Amino acid sequence: MTISFYSFRTIQTMRIININALTMGTTGLCETFIPNSVYTQCIRWKRKPIWLPTAKSKVFRVPKKPVIPMEDYVELKRLYNNYRTYMTSFNAYIRQIAKENKTQVNETVVNELTEEDFKACNAINDEWNAKIAKIREIRLAEMREKRKNIILQSILKQEQKQEKRKIRINELVKKVKEESITFITAENVDAAIEECLTNIVNHNRALDVEGNWHEGKYPPIPLVEETQEPAAIEQQN
Amino acid sequence: MPIKLIGRTTDFKGKPLWEIVANLKNFGVGRLVIRNRFQRYPEPCYMKILKVAGMPLPDRPYTDRKVIALVEKVFRGNRSSKPVQLDSSTYKADYVLVPKDQEHIFLNNTKVMEKRILPRVTDFPPLFSQLIINQMKAKGIAVSAEPKLNLRYNLAATDFKSYRVAEESETPTVKLNFKMDESSSLFPKPEETAAS
C-alpha cells in the first residue's frame, strides 16, 4: 500500500534518507525537492492517500454520473461477461490440474524419491566415513607411537635419576659410617664426659687486628638455682 | 417551497419495502410489489407478497428499516419455483406498490424472455492448448481432438436466469467471443471497411 502510493523517485529518496512512509508523512517530501531529478509527476497515484478525508475544496463537489450509450453498454457488458466467464473457467481448470498434480506427488512419487535420495546420500556418507576412518587409523597409530616413545623416555629419565640418587645416598651413608666412629654412644659416654670435663674449651674470647687474644671476663653471676650453678661457674672460668 | 435535492443522483424511484408494507392491511399479504429498477424490461417483473416480518430498527440514524418478506417472484416472465426471501435489499428505496386495479397489467402480460443457450465448452488459449497437447504426447496419450475448456456458469436460481447451459447434443445459440459482436450496431459495416 505505502510503496505503491509513492512514486519511484520518492521511494528511492526515502531509501537513501532511510525513512519509511509512516515517519515521512504525506507532505514531508515534495518531488521537486528530490535531488538530481528532472521534474516528475506521478500520474497513476494521486497526491492524496486513501486514508485521508476528502479535501476541503472537494467536499461539495458532486461527480457527474457517466452517460454511456445503450449500444455501448450492451456491448461492453457482453464482453465483460464473456471475459469473466472465461477467466473463472480457466482458473478452475488450472486449480483442478494443480490439485491433481499435488495428490499424485503426495502419494507415491515423493516417497520413492526420498528413499532413493536417502540411499544415494547414505552411500556417499559411507564412502566418506571409510575415507576418514583410514586417515584416523594412521593418525591414531602415529599418536600411539609418539606416546610410547614419550613414556619410554620418561621411564629412562626416571631410572637415571634414581641411579644418581642411589649413588648420592650411598656416598652419604659411607661418609656417615666413616664419621660414626667418633659418635658418642652408650659405651663411651662416660669417657666422653670425662674428656669434656678435663678439656674445657672456652669460646668466650676474641681476636683483634694485631693478633692478640682477649679472654672474656664477666663478673660472677649470683646463684639462682643449684642445678645451674656448676655450668655458670664453668662458663665464667 | 419545492425541495431541491443536492448530491449524487440515483436510479432508484420508490420507497423502502417497510414503508409500503407497514401501511397496508395484514402487512400487504397478497399484494403486488415491483422493483422500479426492473421495469426497463418489456417482460413483467413483479413480486407477490406471501409473508412479512419486520426487522429491528437500524442502529445508525437516517438508514431505512429492513423487512424480511417471503415473495413469489416473477422476473422477466419467469416465475420462481420456490418462494424467495427478500431481506438484505429491502432497505432500498426502489419498491412501488401496484394498485389493485392495475394488477392485471402485470398478471396478464404473458411475454417471456427468450432463454439463451450457452456453450458447454470452448477453446483453450492457443499456446496453452499446444502445451496440453505436448504434455499428452509426452505421457503417451493419443491426441484425437483439440482439448476443450469446460465453462463454468453461475447456475444458482436457474428459474429466473435468461440463459441455460446447452445439453450434450444441443448447439448453443450464443458464441463466447471476445471481439465486437456481429449483431451489434457498433460492428463496422462491410462497405465502410472496404472504403477505408
CSV table of N, CA and C in Angstrom, one decimal, chain B residues 88-177:
chain,number,residue,atom,x,y,z
B,88,SER,N,-32.0,-8.5,2.6
B,88,SER,CA,-30.9,-7.5,2.7
B,88,SER,C,-31.2,-6.4,1.7
B,89,SER,N,-32.0,-6.6,0.7
B,89,SER,CA,-32.2,-5.5,-0.2
B,89,SER,C,-33.5,-4.7,0.0
B,90,THR,N,-34.2,-5.0,1.2
B,90,THR,CA,-35.5,-4.3,1.4
B,90,THR,C,-35.4,-2.8,1.8
B,91,TYR,N,-34.1,-2.4,2.2
B,91,TYR,CA,-34.0,-1.0,2.6
B,91,TYR,C,-33.9,-0.1,1.4
B,92,LYS,N,-33.7,-0.7,0.2
B,92,LYS,CA,-33.6,0.2,-1.0
B,92,LYS,C,-34.9,0.9,-1.3
B,93,ALA,N,-34.8,2.2,-1.6
B,93,ALA,CA,-36.0,3.0,-1.8
B,93,ALA,C,-36.4,2.8,-3.3
B,94,ASP,N,-36.7,1.6,-3.7
B,94,ASP,CA,-37.0,1.3,-5.1
B,94,ASP,C,-38.2,0.5,-5.2
B,95,TYR,N,-39.0,0.3,-4.2
B,95,TYR,CA,-40.2,-0.5,-4.3
B,95,TYR,C,-41.4,0.3,-4.5
B,96,VAL,N,-42.3,-0.2,-5.3
B,96,VAL,CA,-43.5,0.5,-5.6
B,96,VAL,C,-44.7,-0.5,-5.5
B,97,LEU,N,-45.7,0.0,-4.9
B,97,LEU,CA,-46.9,-0.9,-4.7
B,97,LEU,C,-47.8,-0.8,-5.9
B,98,VAL,N,-48.3,-1.9,-6.4
B,98,VAL,CA,-49.2,-1.8,-7.6
B,98,VAL,C,-50.6,-1.7,-7.1
B,99,PRO,N,-51.3,-0.7,-7.5
B,99,PRO,CA,-52.7,-0.6,-7.1
B,99,PRO,C,-53.5,-1.8,-7.6
B,100,LYS,N,-54.6,-2.2,-6.9
B,100,LYS,CA,-55.3,-3.4,-7.2
B,100,LYS,C,-55.9,-3.4,-8.6
B,101,ASP,N,-56.3,-2.2,-9.0
B,101,ASP,CA,-57.0,-2.1,-10.3
B,101,ASP,C,-55.9,-2.1,-11.5
B,102,GLN,N,-54.6,-2.0,-11.1
B,102,GLN,CA,-53.6,-2.1,-12.2
B,102,GLN,C,-52.9,-3.5,-12.2
B,103,GLU,N,-53.3,-4.3,-11.3
B,103,GLU,CA,-52.6,-5.6,-11.2
B,103,GLU,C,-52.7,-6.4,-12.4
B,104,HIS,N,-53.8,-6.3,-13.1
B,104,HIS,CA,-54.0,-7.1,-14.3
B,104,HIS,C,-53.0,-6.8,-15.4
B,105,ILE,N,-52.4,-5.5,-15.4
B,105,ILE,CA,-51.4,-5.2,-16.4
B,105,ILE,C,-50.2,-6.1,-16.3
B,106,PHE,N,-49.8,-6.4,-15.0
B,106,PHE,CA,-48.7,-7.4,-14.8
B,106,PHE,C,-49.1,-8.8,-15.0
B,107,LEU,N,-50.3,-9.1,-14.4
B,107,LEU,CA,-50.7,-10.5,-14.4
B,107,LEU,C,-51.0,-11.0,-15.8
B,108,ASN,N,-51.6,-10.1,-16.7
B,108,ASN,CA,-52.0,-10.5,-18.0
B,108,ASN,C,-50.9,-10.4,-19.0
B,109,ASN,N,-49.7,-9.8,-18.6
B,109,ASN,CA,-48.6,-9.7,-19.5
B,109,ASN,C,-48.0,-11.1,-19.7
B,110,THR,N,-48.1,-11.7,-20.8
B,110,THR,CA,-47.6,-13.1,-21.0
B,110,THR,C,-46.2,-13.2,-21.6
B,111,LYS,N,-45.6,-12.0,-21.8
B,111,LYS,CA,-44.3,-12.1,-22.5
B,111,LYS,C,-43.3,-12.8,-21.6
B,112,VAL,N,-42.5,-13.6,-22.2
B,112,VAL,CA,-41.5,-14.4,-21.5
B,112,VAL,C,-40.2,-14.2,-22.3
B,113,MET,N,-39.1,-13.9,-21.5
B,113,MET,CA,-37.8,-13.7,-22.2
B,113,MET,C,-37.3,-15.0,-22.9
B,114,GLU,N,-36.6,-14.8,-23.9
B,114,GLU,CA,-36.1,-15.9,-24.6
B,114,GLU,C,-34.8,-16.4,-23.9
B,115,LYS,N,-34.7,-17.7,-23.7
B,115,LYS,CA,-33.6,-18.2,-23.0
B,115,LYS,C,-32.4,-18.5,-23.9
B,116,ARG,N,-31.3,-17.9,-23.6
B,116,ARG,CA,-30.1,-18.1,-24.4
B,116,ARG,C,-29.5,-19.5,-24.0
B,117,ILE,N,-29.0,-20.2,-25.0
B,117,ILE,CA,-28.4,-21.5,-24.7
B,117,ILE,C,-26.8,-21.2,-24.8
B,118,LEU,N,-26.2,-21.4,-23.7
B,118,LEU,CA,-24.7,-21.1,-23.7
B,118,LEU,C,-23.9,-22.4,-23.9
B,119,PRO,N,-22.8,-22.2,-24.5
B,119,PRO,CA,-21.9,-23.4,-24.8
B,119,PRO,C,-21.4,-24.0,-23.6
B,120,ARG,N,-21.2,-25.3,-23.7
B,120,ARG,CA,-20.6,-26.1,-22.5
B,120,ARG,C,-19.1,-25.9,-22.5
B,121,VAL,N,-18.5,-26.0,-23.7
B,121,VAL,CA,-17.1,-26.0,-23.7
B,121,VAL,C,-16.6,-24.9,-24.7
B,122,THR,N,-15.3,-24.5,-24.6
B,122,THR,CA,-14.8,-23.6,-25.5
B,122,THR,C,-13.3,-23.9,-25.7
B,123,ASP,N,-12.6,-23.2,-26.6
B,123,ASP,CA,-11.2,-23.5,-26.8
B,123,ASP,C,-10.4,-23.0,-25.7
B,124,PHE,N,-9.2,-23.6,-25.6
B,124,PHE,CA,-8.2,-23.1,-24.6
B,124,PHE,C,-7.5,-21.9,-25.3
B,125,PRO,N,-6.8,-21.1,-24.6
B,125,PRO,CA,-5.9,-20.2,-25.2
B,125,PRO,C,-4.9,-20.9,-26.1
B,126,PRO,N,-4.5,-20.4,-27.3
B,126,PRO,CA,-3.8,-21.2,-28.3
B,126,PRO,C,-2.5,-21.8,-27.7
B,127,LEU,N,-1.7,-21.0,-27.0
B,127,LEU,CA,-0.4,-21.6,-26.6
B,127,LEU,C,-0.6,-22.6,-25.5
B,128,PHE,N,-1.6,-22.4,-24.6
B,128,PHE,CA,-1.9,-23.3,-23.6
B,128,PHE,C,-2.4,-24.7,-24.2
B,129,SER,N,-3.2,-24.5,-25.2
B,129,SER,CA,-3.7,-25.7,-25.9
B,129,SER,C,-2.6,-26.5,-26.4
B,130,GLN,N,-1.6,-25.9,-27.1
B,130,GLN,CA,-0.4,-26.6,-27.6
B,130,GLN,C,0.3,-27.3,-26.4
B,131,LEU,N,0.4,-26.6,-25.3
B,131,LEU,CA,1.1,-27.1,-24.1
B,131,LEU,C,0.5,-28.4,-23.7
B,132,ILE,N,-0.9,-28.4,-23.6
B,132,ILE,CA,-1.6,-29.6,-23.2
B,132,ILE,C,-1.4,-30.7,-24.1
B,133,ILE,N,-1.4,-30.4,-25.5
B,133,ILE,CA,-1.2,-31.4,-26.5
B,133,ILE,C,0.2,-32.0,-26.3
B,134,ASN,N,1.2,-31.2,-26.1
B,134,ASN,CA,2.5,-31.7,-25.9
B,134,ASN,C,2.7,-32.6,-24.7
B,135,GLN,N,2.0,-32.1,-23.6
B,135,GLN,CA,2.1,-32.9,-22.4
B,135,GLN,C,1.4,-34.3,-22.6
B,136,MET,N,0.3,-34.3,-23.3
B,136,MET,CA,-0.4,-35.5,-23.5
B,136,MET,C,0.5,-36.5,-24.4
B,137,LYS,N,1.1,-35.9,-25.4
B,137,LYS,CA,2.0,-36.7,-26.2
B,137,LYS,C,3.2,-37.3,-25.4
B,138,ALA,N,3.7,-36.4,-24.5
B,138,ALA,CA,4.8,-36.9,-23.7
B,138,ALA,C,4.4,-38.0,-22.7
B,139,LYS,N,3.1,-38.0,-22.3
B,139,LYS,CA,2.6,-39.1,-21.5
B,139,LYS,C,2.2,-40.3,-22.3
B,140,GLY,N,2.1,-40.1,-23.6
B,140,GLY,CA,1.8,-41.3,-24.5
B,140,GLY,C,0.3,-41.4,-24.7
B,141,ILE,N,-0.4,-40.3,-24.5
B,141,ILE,CA,-1.9,-40.4,-24.8
B,141,ILE,C,-2.1,-39.9,-26.2
B,142,ALA,N,-2.9,-40.6,-27.0
B,142,ALA,CA,-3.2,-40.2,-28.4
B,142,ALA,C,-4.1,-39.0,-28.4
B,143,VAL,N,-3.7,-37.9,-29.1
B,143,VAL,CA,-4.4,-36.7,-29.2
B,143,VAL,C,-5.4,-36.8,-30.4
B,144,SER,N,-6.6,-37.1,-30.1
B,144,SER,CA,-7.6,-37.2,-31.3
B,144,SER,C,-8.2,-35.9,-31.6
B,145,ALA,N,-8.6,-35.1,-30.6
B,145,ALA,CA,-9.2,-33.8,-30.9
B,145,ALA,C,-8.5,-32.7,-30.1
B,146,GLU,N,-8.8,-31.5,-30.5
B,146,GLU,CA,-8.2,-30.4,-29.7
B,146,GLU,C,-8.8,-30.4,-28.3
B,147,PRO,N,-8.0,-30.2,-27.2
B,147,PRO,CA,-8.6,-30.2,-25.9
B,147,PRO,C,-9.6,-29.0,-25.7
B,148,LYS,N,-10.6,-29.2,-24.9
B,148,LYS,CA,-11.6,-28.1,-24.7
B,148,LYS,C,-11.7,-27.8,-23.2
B,149,LEU,N,-12.0,-26.5,-23.0
B,149,LEU,CA,-12.1,-26.0,-21.6
B,149,LEU,C,-13.6,-26.0,-21.2
B,150,ASN,N,-13.9,-26.7,-20.1
B,150,ASN,CA,-15.2,-26.7,-19.6
B,150,ASN,C,-15.6,-25.3,-19.0
B,151,LEU,N,-16.7,-24.8,-19.5
B,151,LEU,CA,-17.0,-23.4,-19.0
B,151,LEU,C,-17.9,-23.5,-17.7
B,152,ARG,N,-17.7,-22.6,-16.9
B,152,ARG,CA,-18.4,-22.5,-15.6
B,152,ARG,C,-19.3,-21.3,-15.6
B,153,TYR,N,-20.6,-21.6,-15.2
B,153,TYR,CA,-21.5,-20.5,-15.1
B,153,TYR,C,-22.1,-20.5,-13.7
B,154,ASN,N,-22.7,-19.3,-13.4
B,154,ASN,CA,-23.4,-19.2,-12.2
B,154,ASN,C,-24.8,-19.9,-12.4
B,155,LEU,N,-25.0,-21.0,-11.8
B,155,LEU,CA,-26.2,-21.8,-12.0
B,155,LEU,C,-27.2,-21.8,-10.8
B,156,ALA,N,-27.0,-20.7,-9.9
B,156,ALA,CA,-27.9,-20.6,-8.8
B,156,ALA,C,-29.2,-19.9,-9.4
B,157,ALA,N,-30.3,-20.3,-8.9
B,157,ALA,CA,-31.6,-19.8,-9.2
B,157,ALA,C,-31.8,-19.8,-10.7
B,158,THR,N,-31.7,-20.9,-11.3
B,158,THR,CA,-31.8,-21.0,-12.8
B,158,THR,C,-33.2,-20.7,-13.3
B,159,ASP,N,-34.2,-20.6,-12.4
B,159,ASP,CA,-35.5,-20.4,-12.9
B,159,ASP,C,-35.6,-19.0,-13.6
B,160,PHE,N,-34.9,-18.0,-12.9
B,160,PHE,CA,-35.0,-16.6,-13.5
B,160,PHE,C,-34.1,-16.4,-14.6
B,161,LYS,N,-33.0,-17.1,-14.6
B,161,LYS,CA,-31.9,-16.7,-15.4
B,161,LYS,C,-32.3,-16.7,-16.9
B,162,SER,N,-31.7,-15.8,-17.6
B,162,SER,CA,-32.0,-15.6,-19.0
B,162,SER,C,-31.2,-16.6,-19.9
B,163,TYR,N,-30.5,-17.5,-19.3
B,163,TYR,CA,-29.7,-18.4,-20.0
B,163,TYR,C,-29.8,-19.8,-19.4
B,164,ARG,N,-29.4,-20.8,-20.2
B,164,ARG,CA,-29.1,-22.1,-19.6
B,164,ARG,C,-28.0,-22.7,-20.4
B,165,VAL,N,-27.4,-23.7,-19.8
B,165,VAL,CA,-26.2,-24.4,-20.5
B,165,VAL,C,-26.8,-25.4,-21.5
B,166,ALA,N,-26.1,-25.5,-22.6
B,166,ALA,CA,-26.5,-26.4,-23.7
B,166,ALA,C,-26.4,-27.9,-23.2
B,167,GLU,N,-27.3,-28.7,-23.7
B,167,GLU,CA,-27.2,-30.1,-23.4
B,167,GLU,C,-26.0,-30.7,-24.3
B,168,GLU,N,-25.8,-32.0,-24.1
B,168,GLU,CA,-24.7,-32.6,-24.8
B,168,GLU,C,-24.8,-32.5,-26.3
B,169,SER,N,-26.1,-32.7,-26.8
B,169,SER,CA,-26.3,-32.8,-28.3
B,169,SER,C,-26.7,-31.4,-28.8
B,170,GLU,N,-27.0,-30.5,-27.9
B,170,GLU,CA,-27.6,-29.2,-28.4
B,170,GLU,C,-26.5,-28.3,-29.0
B,171,THR,N,-26.9,-27.4,-29.9
B,171,THR,CA,-26.0,-26.4,-30.4
B,171,THR,C,-26.3,-25.1,-29.7
B,172,PRO,N,-25.3,-24.5,-29.1
B,172,PRO,CA,-25.6,-23.2,-28.4
B,172,PRO,C,-26.0,-22.1,-29.3
B,173,THR,N,-26.9,-21.2,-28.8
B,173,THR,CA,-27.3,-20.1,-29.6
B,173,THR,C,-26.3,-18.9,-29.4
B,174,VAL,N,-25.5,-18.9,-28.4
B,174,VAL,CA,-24.6,-17.8,-28.2
B,174,VAL,C,-23.2,-18.3,-28.3
B,175,LYS,N,-22.4,-17.5,-28.9
B,175,LYS,CA,-21.0,-17.8,-29.0
B,175,LYS,C,-20.2,-17.0,-28.1
B,176,LEU,N,-19.2,-17.6,-27.5
B,176,LEU,CA,-18.4,-16.9,-26.5
B,176,LEU,C,-17.2,-16.3,-27.2
B,177,ASN,N,-17.4,-15.1,-27.8
B,177,ASN,CA,-16.3,-14.4,-28.5
B,177,ASN,C,-15.9,-13.2,-27.7
